[in-house]
Amino acid sequence: LEGTPCANVVSNKVCTFERGVRQRFPDDQMLVDFGFEAYAGQLLHDSEGGALGLLAVLFRKPIEHSGMITSTLRIFASRAAAELERLQTHARVAEQAALLDKARDAILVRDLEQRITYWNKSAELLYGWTAEEAVGRVATELIYKDHAEFRRHFDELLRDGEWAGELRQITRDGRELIVDSSWTLLRDATGQPKSSLVINTD
């Protein structure tokens, strides 16, 4: 960004050149080629205050009301930052899901009502249900034979944060399985339980 007005945004978070931006930054070829006269830019922050990028608006005429431009830019910057953060989070989740699909163990995530929210490829192979068929279904109805046993172990998970042991389960075609199962309680940002990560080995 050196030699461009964007470098000033990075150091100042908000930067406006109301006129003469081409003359100030003669090495910025884009400003010269397109004949831009003014510039307004703002740094984009994620929800934790980290830098995500920057939003800039270029003008062919001098800026007459910089206060209005700055306040409008701030609104759009907030929206753009939220969308960038959402896209980055989605990309990270997709990357992690792709890694989990390579695992040999069946990996699933259940919410506190036992609805399945994640189901990897190995779970598809082990149980016979595709992810599209399993996600949103209640795990106890889909793969558990003994609901009382499940409830007992789930209470232990809520109490201790972890549970591991053998379970009797069933496949889509009714075949019985004995799995080594490991459960981990997942919590939200406030520390409240929100779901459980389950790893099952045939």
XYZ file of N, CA, C and O in Angstrom:
808
model
N 0.807 -1.215 0.000
C 0.000 0.000 0.000
C 0.847 1.275 0.000
O 0.298 2.370 -0.087
N 2.155 1.094 0.123
C 3.019 2.286 0.150
C 2.830 3.099 -1.133
O 2.709 2.552 -2.227
N 2.800 4.413 -0.969
C 2.637 5.292 -2.126
C 1.203 5.468 -2.555
O 0.924 6.082 -3.589
N 0.254 4.922 -1.779
C -1.171 5.086 -2.084
C -1.861 5.701 -0.869
O -1.359 5.603 0.258
N -3.034 6.302 -1.060
C -3.751 6.857 0.095
C -4.201 5.778 1.078
O -4.434 6.060 2.248
N -4.287 4.531 0.608
C -4.712 3.438 1.499
C -3.740 3.231 2.652
O -4.134 2.792 3.734
N -2.472 3.535 2.451
C -1.484 3.395 3.527
C -1.850 4.287 4.708
O -1.617 3.926 5.862
N -2.410 5.451 4.426
C -2.822 6.359 5.500
C -4.010 5.804 6.282
O -4.147 6.061 7.474
N -4.873 5.041 5.625
C -6.028 4.441 6.299
C -5.548 3.438 7.332
O -6.047 3.378 8.453
N -4.560 2.628 6.955
C -4.046 1.595 7.862
C -3.497 2.214 9.136
O -3.702 1.698 10.232
N -2.830 3.354 9.017
C -2.239 3.974 10.203
C -3.226 4.861 10.959
O -3.121 5.022 12.167
N -4.212 5.428 10.255
C -5.129 6.376 10.903
C -6.552 5.858 11.075
O -7.383 6.538 11.668
N -6.862 4.674 10.522
C -8.189 4.031 10.590
C -9.228 4.713 9.706
O -10.042 4.070 9.083
N -9.225 6.056 9.662
C -10.095 6.796 8.746
C -9.239 7.859 8.082
O -8.425 8.506 8.740
N -9.418 8.026 6.771
C -8.588 9.006 6.080
C -9.373 9.610 4.919
O -10.006 8.873 4.150
N -9.353 10.935 4.816
C -10.050 11.618 3.728
C -9.111 12.644 3.091
O -8.479 13.429 3.793
N -9.022 12.595 1.761
C -8.331 13.631 0.990
C -9.414 14.308 0.149
O -9.926 13.712 -0.803
N -9.771 15.538 0.511
C -10.917 16.195 -0.109
C -10.644 16.649 -1.534
O -11.558 16.788 -2.325
N -9.362 16.842 -1.855
C -8.997 17.258 -3.214
C -7.500 17.003 -3.437
O -6.747 16.795 -2.488
N -7.096 16.986 -4.689
C -5.676 16.871 -5.030
C -5.037 15.534 -4.689
O -3.819 15.466 -4.483
N -5.805 14.458 -4.658
C -5.236 13.167 -4.251
C -4.220 12.657 -5.285
O -3.234 12.014 -4.934
N -4.431 12.972 -6.573
C -3.465 12.544 -7.610
C -2.112 13.200 -7.400
O -1.067 12.575 -7.576
N -2.154 14.469 -7.013
C -0.903 15.197 -6.821
C -0.160 14.693 -5.578
O 1.067 14.657 -5.546
N -0.908 14.313 -4.546
C -0.279 13.813 -3.320
C 0.363 12.445 -3.519
O 1.341 12.119 -2.865
N -0.246 11.647 -4.391
C 0.223 10.273 -4.595
C 0.455 10.012 -6.081
O -0.266 9.235 -6.725
N 1.478 10.635 -6.644
C 1.710 10.517 -8.096
C 2.128 9.114 -8.536
O 2.024 8.789 -9.723
N 2.598 8.289 -7.591
C 3.006 6.926 -7.957
C 1.847 5.939 -7.976
O 2.021 4.783 -8.380
N 0.677 6.375 -7.531
C -0.500 5.501 -7.547
C -1.120 5.597 -8.947
O -1.869 6.513 -9.247
N -0.768 4.642 -9.786
C -1.139 4.688 -11.204
C -2.654 4.706 -11.410
O -3.146 5.338 -12.342
N -3.391 4.016 -10.554
C -4.847 3.984 -10.709
C -5.453 5.377 -10.551
O -6.340 5.764 -11.304
N -4.966 6.131 -9.564
C -5.474 7.490 -9.364
C -5.247 8.343 -10.610
O -6.129 9.097 -11.031
N -4.059 8.193 -11.191
C -3.701 8.988 -12.366
C -4.510 8.537 -13.583
O -5.104 9.351 -14.293
N -4.566 7.218 -13.816
C -5.233 6.690 -15.015
C -6.715 7.036 -15.049
O -7.279 7.313 -16.113
N -7.369 7.013 -13.896
C -8.813 7.249 -13.872
C -9.166 8.699 -13.511
O -10.342 9.049 -13.443
N -8.164 9.513 -13.259
C -8.412 10.929 -13.013
C -9.141 11.225 -11.716
O -9.948 12.154 -11.645
N -8.830 10.458 -10.652
C -9.504 10.691 -9.379
C -8.955 11.936 -8.700
O -7.759 12.208 -8.726
N -9.861 12.677 -8.072
C -9.508 13.936 -7.434
C -9.532 13.837 -5.908
O -8.801 14.536 -5.224
N -10.412 12.968 -5.353
C -10.576 12.880 -3.900
C -10.698 11.417 -3.474
O -10.980 10.537 -4.296
N -10.487 11.215 -2.174
C -10.433 9.843 -1.641
C -10.955 9.830 -0.210
O -10.672 10.731 0.568
N -11.727 8.798 0.126
C -12.140 8.576 1.518
C -12.000 7.089 1.804
O -12.462 6.248 1.024
N -11.353 6.758 2.907
C -11.146 5.352 3.235
C -11.272 5.102 4.728
O -11.035 5.999 5.538
N -11.667 3.888 5.081
C -11.791 3.503 6.486
C -11.354 2.063 6.657
O -11.663 1.185 5.846
N -10.664 1.801 7.757
C -10.225 0.453 8.095
C -11.430 -0.378 8.522
O -12.328 0.121 9.189
N -11.457 -1.648 8.130
C -12.523 -2.565 8.520
C -12.035 -3.430 9.670
O -10.949 -4.000 9.596
N -12.849 -3.527 10.723
C -12.484 -4.309 11.907
C -13.445 -5.479 12.088
O -14.637 -5.365 11.805
N -12.914 -6.590 12.624
C -13.781 -7.700 12.985
C -14.393 -7.446 14.359
O -14.148 -6.407 14.981
N -15.191 -8.391 14.840
C -15.911 -8.189 16.104
C -14.983 -8.106 17.303
O -15.387 -7.647 18.371
N -13.720 -8.537 17.143
C -12.758 -8.470 18.244
C -11.778 -7.310 18.093
O -10.819 -7.197 18.843
N -12.005 -6.462 17.097
C -11.158 -5.284 16.914
C -9.968 -5.491 16.002
O -9.185 -4.567 15.779
N -9.807 -6.677 15.450
C -8.700 -6.940 14.529
C -8.986 -6.370 13.148
O -10.143 -6.192 12.754
N -7.930 -6.085 12.404
C -8.077 -5.515 11.061
C -8.456 -6.601 10.055
O -7.837 -7.653 9.996
N -9.512 -6.330 9.265
C -9.967 -7.259 8.227
C -9.562 -6.800 6.832
O -9.371 -7.604 5.937
N -9.490 -5.507 6.643
C -9.216 -4.938 5.324
C -9.567 -3.467 5.371
O -9.601 -2.867 6.447
N -9.834 -2.895 4.218
C -10.247 -1.495 4.218
C -11.265 -1.250 3.117
O -11.329 -1.981 2.133
N -12.077 -0.231 3.339
C -13.082 0.190 2.373
C -12.703 1.592 1.908
O -12.450 2.472 2.728
N -12.644 1.792 0.587
C -12.270 3.099 0.047
C -13.256 3.531 -1.028
O -13.783 2.698 -1.768
N -13.515 4.823 -1.096
C -14.344 5.407 -2.145
C -13.508 6.471 -2.839
O -12.886 7.313 -2.190
N -13.495 6.427 -4.169
C -12.718 7.368 -4.971
C -13.664 8.296 -5.729
O -14.693 7.861 -6.239
N -13.298 9.579 -5.806
C -14.179 10.595 -6.397
C -13.460 11.299 -7.545
O -12.270 11.615 -7.434
N -14.201 11.600 -8.613
C -13.619 12.331 -9.738
C -13.670 13.844 -9.509
O -13.036 14.599 -10.229
N -14.449 14.261 -8.507
C -14.537 15.684 -8.177
C -14.159 15.871 -6.712
O -14.267 14.938 -5.919
N -13.753 17.063 -6.310
C -13.427 17.307 -4.893
C -14.630 17.024 -3.988
O -15.782 17.188 -4.395
N -14.351 16.621 -2.771
C -15.394 16.372 -1.779
C -15.806 17.701 -1.163
O -14.966 18.453 -0.661
N -17.106 17.995 -1.192
C -17.612 19.248 -0.643
C -18.046 19.099 0.819
O -17.906 20.021 1.608
N -18.595 17.934 1.170
C -19.122 17.733 2.522
C -18.474 16.484 3.119
O -19.050 15.401 3.117
N -17.279 16.645 3.633
C -16.511 15.486 4.110
C -17.163 14.819 5.323
O -17.041 13.609 5.502
N -17.870 15.597 6.145
C -18.530 15.009 7.314
C -19.581 13.996 6.915
O -19.686 12.911 7.508
N -20.384 14.324 5.906
C -21.407 13.400 5.432
C -20.769 12.158 4.814
O -21.214 11.027 5.027
N -19.704 12.370 4.053
C -18.998 11.242 3.420
C -18.449 10.302 4.497
O -18.589 9.080 4.412
N -17.838 10.874 5.536
C -17.236 10.061 6.595
C -18.282 9.249 7.342
O -18.089 8.060 7.611
N -19.427 9.867 7.669
C -20.460 9.142 8.408
C -21.084 8.049 7.545
O -21.378 6.952 8.033
N -21.284 8.327 6.243
C -21.823 7.304 5.336
C -20.835 6.160 5.187
O -21.216 4.982 5.207
N -19.566 6.496 5.057
C -18.524 5.477 4.924
C -18.482 4.580 6.151
O -18.307 3.360 6.044
N -18.669 5.178 7.319
C -18.652 4.405 8.564
C -19.769 3.359 8.574
O -19.575 2.222 8.992
N -20.946 3.737 8.091
C -22.079 2.799 8.036
C -21.768 1.646 7.094
O -21.943 0.474 7.433
N -21.290 1.979 5.890
C -20.975 0.928 4.922
C -19.805 0.069 5.382
O -19.778 -1.143 5.135
N -18.845 0.674 6.065
C -17.690 -0.082 6.567
C -18.137 -1.113 7.593
O -17.642 -2.248 7.613
N -19.079 -0.739 8.450
C -19.595 -1.666 9.457
C -20.258 -2.866 8.787
O -20.046 -4.019 9.171
N -21.047 -2.605 7.755
C -21.723 -3.695 7.034
C -20.715 -4.564 6.288
O -20.829 -5.793 6.278
N -19.762 -3.922 5.629
C -18.762 -4.669 4.867
C -17.910 -5.545 5.783
O -17.603 -6.698 5.456
N -17.547 -5.013 6.959
C -16.735 -5.778 7.913
C -17.497 -7.000 8.409
O -16.944 -8.102 8.515
N -18.782 -6.825 8.706
C -19.598 -7.947 9.178
C -19.691 -9.031 8.119
O -19.593 -10.230 8.412
N -19.853 -8.625 6.854
C -19.953 -9.608 5.773
C -18.607 -10.310 5.538
O -18.564 -11.528 5.339
N -17.523 -9.556 5.586
C -16.193 -10.171 5.440
C -15.922 -11.178 6.549
O -15.418 -12.276 6.297
N -16.272 -10.814 7.768
C -16.061 -11.719 8.899
C -16.911 -12.979 8.738
O -16.459 -14.089 9.005
N -18.152 -12.811 8.275
C -19.025 -13.968 8.053
C -18.436 -14.900 7.003
O -18.400 -16.120 7.174
N -17.923 -14.323 5.923
C -17.335 -15.128 4.851
C -16.079 -15.860 5.331
O -15.858 -17.024 4.991
N -15.248 -15.176 6.114
C -14.037 -15.803 6.639
C -14.373 -16.933 7.602
O -13.752 -17.997 7.565
N -15.375 -16.708 8.453
C -15.800 -17.749 9.381
C -16.342 -18.949 8.622
O -16.023 -20.103 8.936
N -17.148 -18.686 7.600
C -17.708 -19.768 6.786
C -16.587 -20.564 6.118
O -16.645 -21.796 6.063
N -15.574 -19.863 5.613
C -14.454 -20.546 4.949
C -13.683 -21.414 5.942
O -13.276 -22.539 5.625
N -13.479 -20.908 7.168
C -12.777 -21.696 8.190
C -13.573 -22.943 8.570
O -13.017 -24.034 8.698
N -14.887 -22.770 8.730
C -15.740 -23.914 9.085
C -15.722 -24.955 7.971
O -15.623 -26.158 8.234
N -15.794 -24.502 6.716
C -15.771 -25.432 5.581
C -14.443 -26.181 5.523
O -14.405 -27.387 5.249
N -13.345 -25.480 5.805
C -12.023 -26.116 5.804
C -11.922 -27.162 6.913
O -11.425 -28.270 6.708
N -12.424 -26.817 8.102
C -12.392 -27.766 9.215
C -13.286 -28.975 8.935
O -12.920 -30.111 9.243
N -14.439 -28.734 8.328
C -15.346 -29.838 7.991
C -14.691 -30.771 6.979
O -14.831 -31.997 7.075
N -13.957 -30.203 6.019
C -13.272 -31.034 5.019
C -12.216 -31.914 5.685
O -12.035 -33.078 5.315
N -11.527 -31.376 6.689
C -10.537 -32.179 7.423
C -11.219 -33.300 8.210
O -10.734 -34.437 8.235
N -12.355 -32.989 8.850
C -13.069 -33.999 9.626
C -13.615 -35.109 8.733
O -13.752 -36.252 9.165
N -13.916 -34.772 7.472
C -14.412 -35.790 6.547
C -13.345 -36.826 6.206
O -13.663 -37.920 5.756
N -12.074 -36.481 6.434
C -10.991 -37.422 6.159
C -10.738 -38.374 7.328
O -10.006 -39.347 7.201
N -11.352 -38.088 8.483
C -11.147 -38.930 9.662
C -11.799 -40.295 9.457
O -12.834 -40.417 8.810
N -11.203 -41.332 10.054
C -11.779 -42.677 9.954
C -12.940 -42.869 10.917
O -13.800 -43.705 10.701
N -12.943 -42.113 11.997
C -14.016 -42.229 12.982
C -15.257 -41.471 12.521
O -15.163 -40.489 11.784
N -16.412 -41.964 12.978
C -17.659 -41.232 12.752
C -17.672 -40.040 13.705
O -17.557 -40.202 14.915
N -17.798 -38.846 13.153
C -17.800 -37.622 13.957
C -19.112 -36.894 13.721
O -19.510 -36.667 12.573
N -19.789 -36.569 14.807
C -21.031 -35.820 14.696
C -21.113 -34.798 15.821
O -20.438 -34.923 16.842
N -21.937 -33.798 15.614
C -22.202 -32.784 16.631
C -23.715 -32.759 16.843
O -24.485 -32.773 15.873
N -24.126 -32.746 18.124
C -25.545 -32.687 18.482
C -25.787 -31.453 19.342
O -24.956 -31.110 20.179
N -26.936 -30.800 19.143
C -27.283 -29.707 20.044
C -27.876 -30.298 21.331
O -27.928 -31.522 21.493
N -28.311 -29.459 22.241
C -28.791 -29.957 23.536
C -30.124 -30.692 23.441
O -30.499 -31.423 24.357
N -30.827 -30.514 22.315
C -32.063 -31.288 22.082
C -31.761 -32.570 21.310
O -32.668 -33.259 20.872
N -30.464 -32.853 21.120
C -29.960 -34.052 20.436
C -30.178 -34.025 18.930
O -30.029 -35.054 18.256
N -30.506 -32.863 18.369
C -30.583 -32.752 16.916
C -29.168 -32.727 16.353
O -28.291 -32.023 16.857
N -28.946 -33.477 15.304
C -27.619 -33.570 14.682
C -27.386 -32.311 13.848
O -28.200 -31.950 12.996
N -26.250 -31.648 14.097
C -25.898 -30.446 13.336
C -24.685 -30.664 12.433
O -24.421 -29.857 11.552
N -23.932 -31.739 12.682
C -22.804 -32.082 11.809
C -22.674 -33.601 11.759
O -22.864 -34.288 12.770
N -22.322 -34.122 10.582
C -22.275 -35.566 10.340
C -21.222 -35.788 9.261
O -21.417 -35.395 8.122
N -20.074 -36.396 9.604
C -18.998 -36.501 8.611
C -19.169 -37.724 7.701
O -20.095 -38.520 7.850
N -18.248 -37.862 6.735
C -18.324 -38.939 5.747
C -18.235 -40.313 6.398
O -18.895 -41.260 5.970
N -17.393 -40.429 7.434
C -17.265 -41.723 8.108
C -18.545 -42.099 8.844
O -18.874 -43.285 8.963
N -19.302 -41.107 9.327
C -20.609 -41.389 9.932
C -21.567 -41.914 8.861
O -22.359 -42.832 9.111
N -21.480 -41.351 7.670
C -22.305 -41.849 6.565
C -22.010 -43.320 6.296
O -22.921 -44.133 6.127
N -20.700 -43.661 6.251
C -20.304 -45.043 5.963
C -20.703 -45.989 7.088
O -21.129 -47.123 6.830
N -20.565 -45.545 8.333
C -20.841 -46.417 9.471
C -22.337 -46.686 9.637
O -22.756 -47.832 9.858
N -23.154 -45.641 9.498
C -24.577 -45.777 9.818
C -25.489 -45.937 8.601
O -26.625 -46.379 8.733
N -24.984 -45.520 7.419
C -25.808 -45.654 6.221
C -26.683 -44.461 5.908
O -27.357 -44.425 4.880
N -26.683 -43.458 6.782
C -27.444 -42.231 6.531
C -26.505 -41.183 5.938
O -25.404 -40.974 6.444
N -26.922 -40.494 4.883
C -26.102 -39.400 4.351
C -26.209 -38.203 5.299
O -27.118 -38.130 6.128
N -25.279 -37.255 5.137
C -25.326 -36.041 5.970
C -26.635 -35.298 5.746
O -27.237 -34.779 6.700
N -27.104 -35.239 4.494
C -28.353 -34.538 4.191
C -29.530 -35.180 4.928
O -30.456 -34.498 5.362
N -29.492 -36.511 5.070
C -30.571 -37.217 5.750
C -30.463 -37.115 7.269
O -31.477 -37.094 7.974
N -29.234 -37.064 7.780
C -29.033 -37.105 9.231
C -29.129 -35.740 9.903
O -29.683 -35.626 11.000
N -28.580 -34.710 9.263
C -28.559 -33.384 9.895
C -29.998 -32.887 10.089
O -30.826 -32.928 9.179
N -30.272 -32.458 11.319
C -31.607 -32.000 11.679
C -32.450 -33.073 12.350
O -33.453 -32.762 12.993
N -32.026 -34.337 12.224
C -32.749 -35.432 12.882
C -32.280 -35.558 14.331
O -31.176 -35.156 14.695
N -33.109 -36.153 15.170
C -32.758 -36.373 16.570
C -31.936 -37.651 16.674
O -32.373 -38.719 16.216
N -30.742 -37.537 17.246
C -29.793 -38.653 17.264
C -30.354 -39.876 17.974
O -30.132 -41.014 17.540
N -31.094 -39.668 19.064
C -31.616 -40.812 19.820
C -32.590 -41.629 18.977
O -32.677 -42.847 19.125
N -33.304 -40.990 18.102
C -34.251 -41.710 17.244
C -33.563 -42.352 16.052
O -34.051 -43.340 15.509
N -32.440 -41.802 15.663
C -31.777 -42.263 14.444
C -30.851 -43.447 14.687
O -30.876 -44.418 13.922
N -30.020 -43.393 15.738
C -28.970 -44.413 15.869
C -28.878 -45.079 17.237
O -28.079 -46.001 17.409
N -29.708 -44.641 18.212
C -29.577 -45.219 19.554
C -30.670 -46.247 19.832
O -31.845 -46.019 19.556
N -30.238 -47.382 20.387
C -31.152 -48.475 20.694
C -31.775 -48.300 22.078
O -32.961 -48.490 22.261
N -30.951 -47.893 23.035
C -31.402 -47.793 24.425
C -31.433 -46.314 24.838
O -30.404 -45.722 25.141
N -32.619 -45.725 24.848
C -32.744 -44.299 25.143
C -32.444 -43.984 26.609
O -31.913 -42.920 26.920
N -32.767 -44.925 27.506
C -32.508 -44.698 28.936
C -31.007 -44.657 29.188
O -30.502 -43.811 29.946
N -30.269 -45.551 28.541
C -28.815 -45.561 28.676
C -28.228 -44.261 28.139
O -27.359 -43.640 28.755
N -28.734 -43.819 26.990
C -28.266 -42.568 26.405
C -28.494 -41.408 27.373
O -27.601 -40.596 27.606
N -29.699 -41.314 27.935
C -30.037 -40.204 28.834
C -29.126 -40.191 30.049
O -28.666 -39.127 30.483
N -28.806 -41.363 30.580
C -27.921 -41.469 31.752
C -26.534 -40.924 31.424
O -25.959 -40.137 32.178
N -26.016 -41.334 30.277
C -24.677 -40.867 29.886
C -24.680 -39.375 29.535
O -23.696 -38.672 29.798
N -25.778 -38.893 28.965
C -25.853 -37.474 28.638
C -25.861 -36.625 29.902
O -25.238 -35.557 29.956
N -26.540 -37.092 30.948
C -26.508 -36.390 32.236
C -25.096 -36.334 32.796
O -24.677 -35.325 33.371
N -24.329 -37.440 32.614
C -22.925 -37.456 33.061
C -22.104 -36.452 32.259
O -21.224 -35.770 32.807
N -22.396 -36.335 30.962
C -21.694 -35.365 30.119
C -21.951 -33.945 30.610
O -21.016 -33.139 30.731
N -23.200 -33.620 30.893
C -23.533 -32.276 31.392
C -22.859 -31.998 32.724
O -22.439 -30.861 32.996
N -22.714 -33.027 33.553
C -22.107 -32.852 34.878
C -20.586 -32.727 34.786
O -19.986 -31.860 35.418
N -19.948 -33.583 33.962
C -18.484 -33.680 33.954
C -17.811 -32.996 32.764
O -16.600 -32.782 32.774
N -18.575 -32.707 31.715
C -17.993 -32.082 30.528
C -17.471 -33.086 29.519
O -17.203 -32.732 28.372
N -17.336 -34.360 29.925
C -16.853 -35.406 29.025
C -17.505 -36.732 29.401
O -17.903 -36.938 30.550
N -17.606 -37.612 28.426
C -18.042 -38.978 28.710
C -17.425 -39.892 27.655
O -17.271 -39.500 26.484
N -17.021 -41.096 28.058
C -16.477 -42.075 27.106
C -16.878 -43.468 27.548
O -16.946 -43.757 28.751
N -17.151 -44.349 26.579
C -17.499 -45.728 26.889
C -18.082 -46.426 25.674
O -18.096 -45.874 24.566
N -18.578 -47.646 25.888
C -19.187 -48.411 24.808
C -20.688 -48.167 24.770
O -21.338 -48.008 25.799
N -21.225 -48.144 23.539
C -22.659 -47.949 23.344
C -23.184 -48.932 22.310
O -22.471 -49.286 21.360
N -24.431 -49.333 22.469
C -25.108 -50.122 21.446
C -25.893 -49.161 20.552
O -26.670 -48.342 21.050
N -25.661 -49.262 19.261
C -26.352 -48.394 18.317
C -26.895 -49.230 17.157
O -26.620 -50.428 17.063
N -27.648 -48.568 16.269
C -28.194 -49.271 15.110
C -27.896 -48.483 13.838
O -27.785 -47.249 13.861
N -27.775 -49.223 12.732
C -27.546 -48.610 11.426
C -28.884 -48.364 10.737
O -29.949 -48.753 11.241
N -28.824 -47.757 9.585
C -30.049 -47.467 8.821
C -30.831 -48.743 8.496
O -32.063 -48.741 8.521
N -30.114 -49.831 8.220
C -30.799 -51.077 7.861
C -31.113 -51.958 9.072
O -31.473 -53.129 8.932
N -30.970 -51.410 10.301
C -31.365 -52.130 11.501
C -30.300 -53.005 12.118
O -30.537 -53.665 13.133
N -29.106 -52.986 11.525
C -28.002 -53.790 12.072
C -27.513 -53.159 13.373
O -27.394 -51.947 13.475
N -27.198 -54.007 14.374
C -26.707 -53.490 15.650
C -25.202 -53.291 15.614
O -24.460 -54.098 15.050
N -24.752 -52.193 16.212
C -23.323 -51.860 16.310
C -22.941 -51.720 17.774
O -23.761 -51.288 18.593
N -21.714 -52.067 18.090
C -21.122 -51.688 19.380
C -20.012 -50.704 19.044
O -19.100 -51.025 18.283
N -20.096 -49.488 19.578
C -19.084 -48.474 19.269
C -18.390 -48.011 20.539
O -18.982 -47.996 21.621
N -17.115 -47.680 20.370
C -16.401 -46.911 21.390
C -16.775 -45.460 21.147
O -16.547 -44.933 20.050
N -17.337 -44.807 22.135
C -17.859 -43.460 21.945
C -17.196 -42.480 22.904
O -16.992 -42.793 24.078
N -16.853 -41.317 22.387
C -16.246 -40.258 23.200
C -17.027 -38.979 22.970
O -17.167 -38.530 21.825
N -17.569 -38.399 24.057
C -18.364 -37.180 23.973
C -17.645 -36.041 24.686
O -17.092 -36.216 25.767
N -17.690 -34.864 24.076
C -17.142 -33.653 24.696
C -18.191 -32.564 24.658
O -18.781 -32.295 23.602
N -18.430 -31.939 25.802
C -19.418 -30.858 25.879
C -18.805 -29.574 25.324
O -17.707 -29.173 25.705
N -19.515 -28.931 24.408
C -19.072 -27.662 23.821
C -19.886 -26.532 24.436
O -21.094 -26.665 24.649
N -19.212 -25.421 24.738
C -19.873 -24.293 25.410
C -19.831 -23.046 24.534
O -18.947 -22.893 23.690
N -20.772 -22.133 24.779
C -20.781 -20.870 24.047
C -19.835 -19.872 24.717
O -19.135 -20.207 25.680
N -19.824 -18.645 24.209
C -18.889 -17.631 24.707
C -19.119 -17.278 26.167
O -18.217 -16.809 26.858
N -20.331 -17.525 26.679
C -20.629 -17.216 28.080
C -20.397 -18.411 28.998
O -20.636 -18.328 30.194
N -19.960 -19.539 28.418
C -19.685 -20.724 29.229
C -20.858 -21.668 29.385
O -20.768 -22.682 30.085
N -21.974 -21.357 28.719
C -23.152 -22.213 28.818
C -23.056 -23.377 27.823
O -22.593 -23.191 26.693
N -23.482 -24.590 28.225
C -23.464 -25.721 27.279
C -24.309 -25.415 26.055
O -25.392 -24.828 26.163
N -23.779 -25.779 24.869
C -24.565 -25.538 23.653
C -24.675 -26.758 22.753
O -25.639 -26.885 22.005
N -23.714 -27.685 22.823
C -23.766 -28.870 21.970
C -22.739 -29.871 22.440
O -21.977 -29.611 23.383
N -22.723 -31.027 21.798
C -21.720 -32.035 22.150
C -21.063 -32.566 20.891
O -21.717 -32.799 19.869
N -19.749 -32.739 20.977
C -18.958 -33.347 19.905
C -18.834 -34.822 20.213
O -18.417 -35.215 21.320
N -19.182 -35.664 19.243
C -19.206 -37.106 19.433
C -18.269 -37.771 18.435
O -18.342 -37.474 17.233
N -17.397 -38.651 18.917
C -16.511 -39.430 18.054
C -16.768 -40.906 18.344
O -16.581 -41.374 19.473
N -17.232 -41.637 17.328
C -17.582 -43.042 17.476
C -16.694 -43.923 16.609
O -16.472 -43.625 15.430
N -16.192 -45.007 17.205
C -15.362 -45.975 16.496
C -16.032 -47.341 16.558
O -16.383 -47.808 17.650
N -16.218 -47.960 15.407
C -16.842 -49.284 15.347
C -15.920 -50.291 16.022
O -14.781 -50.455 15.598
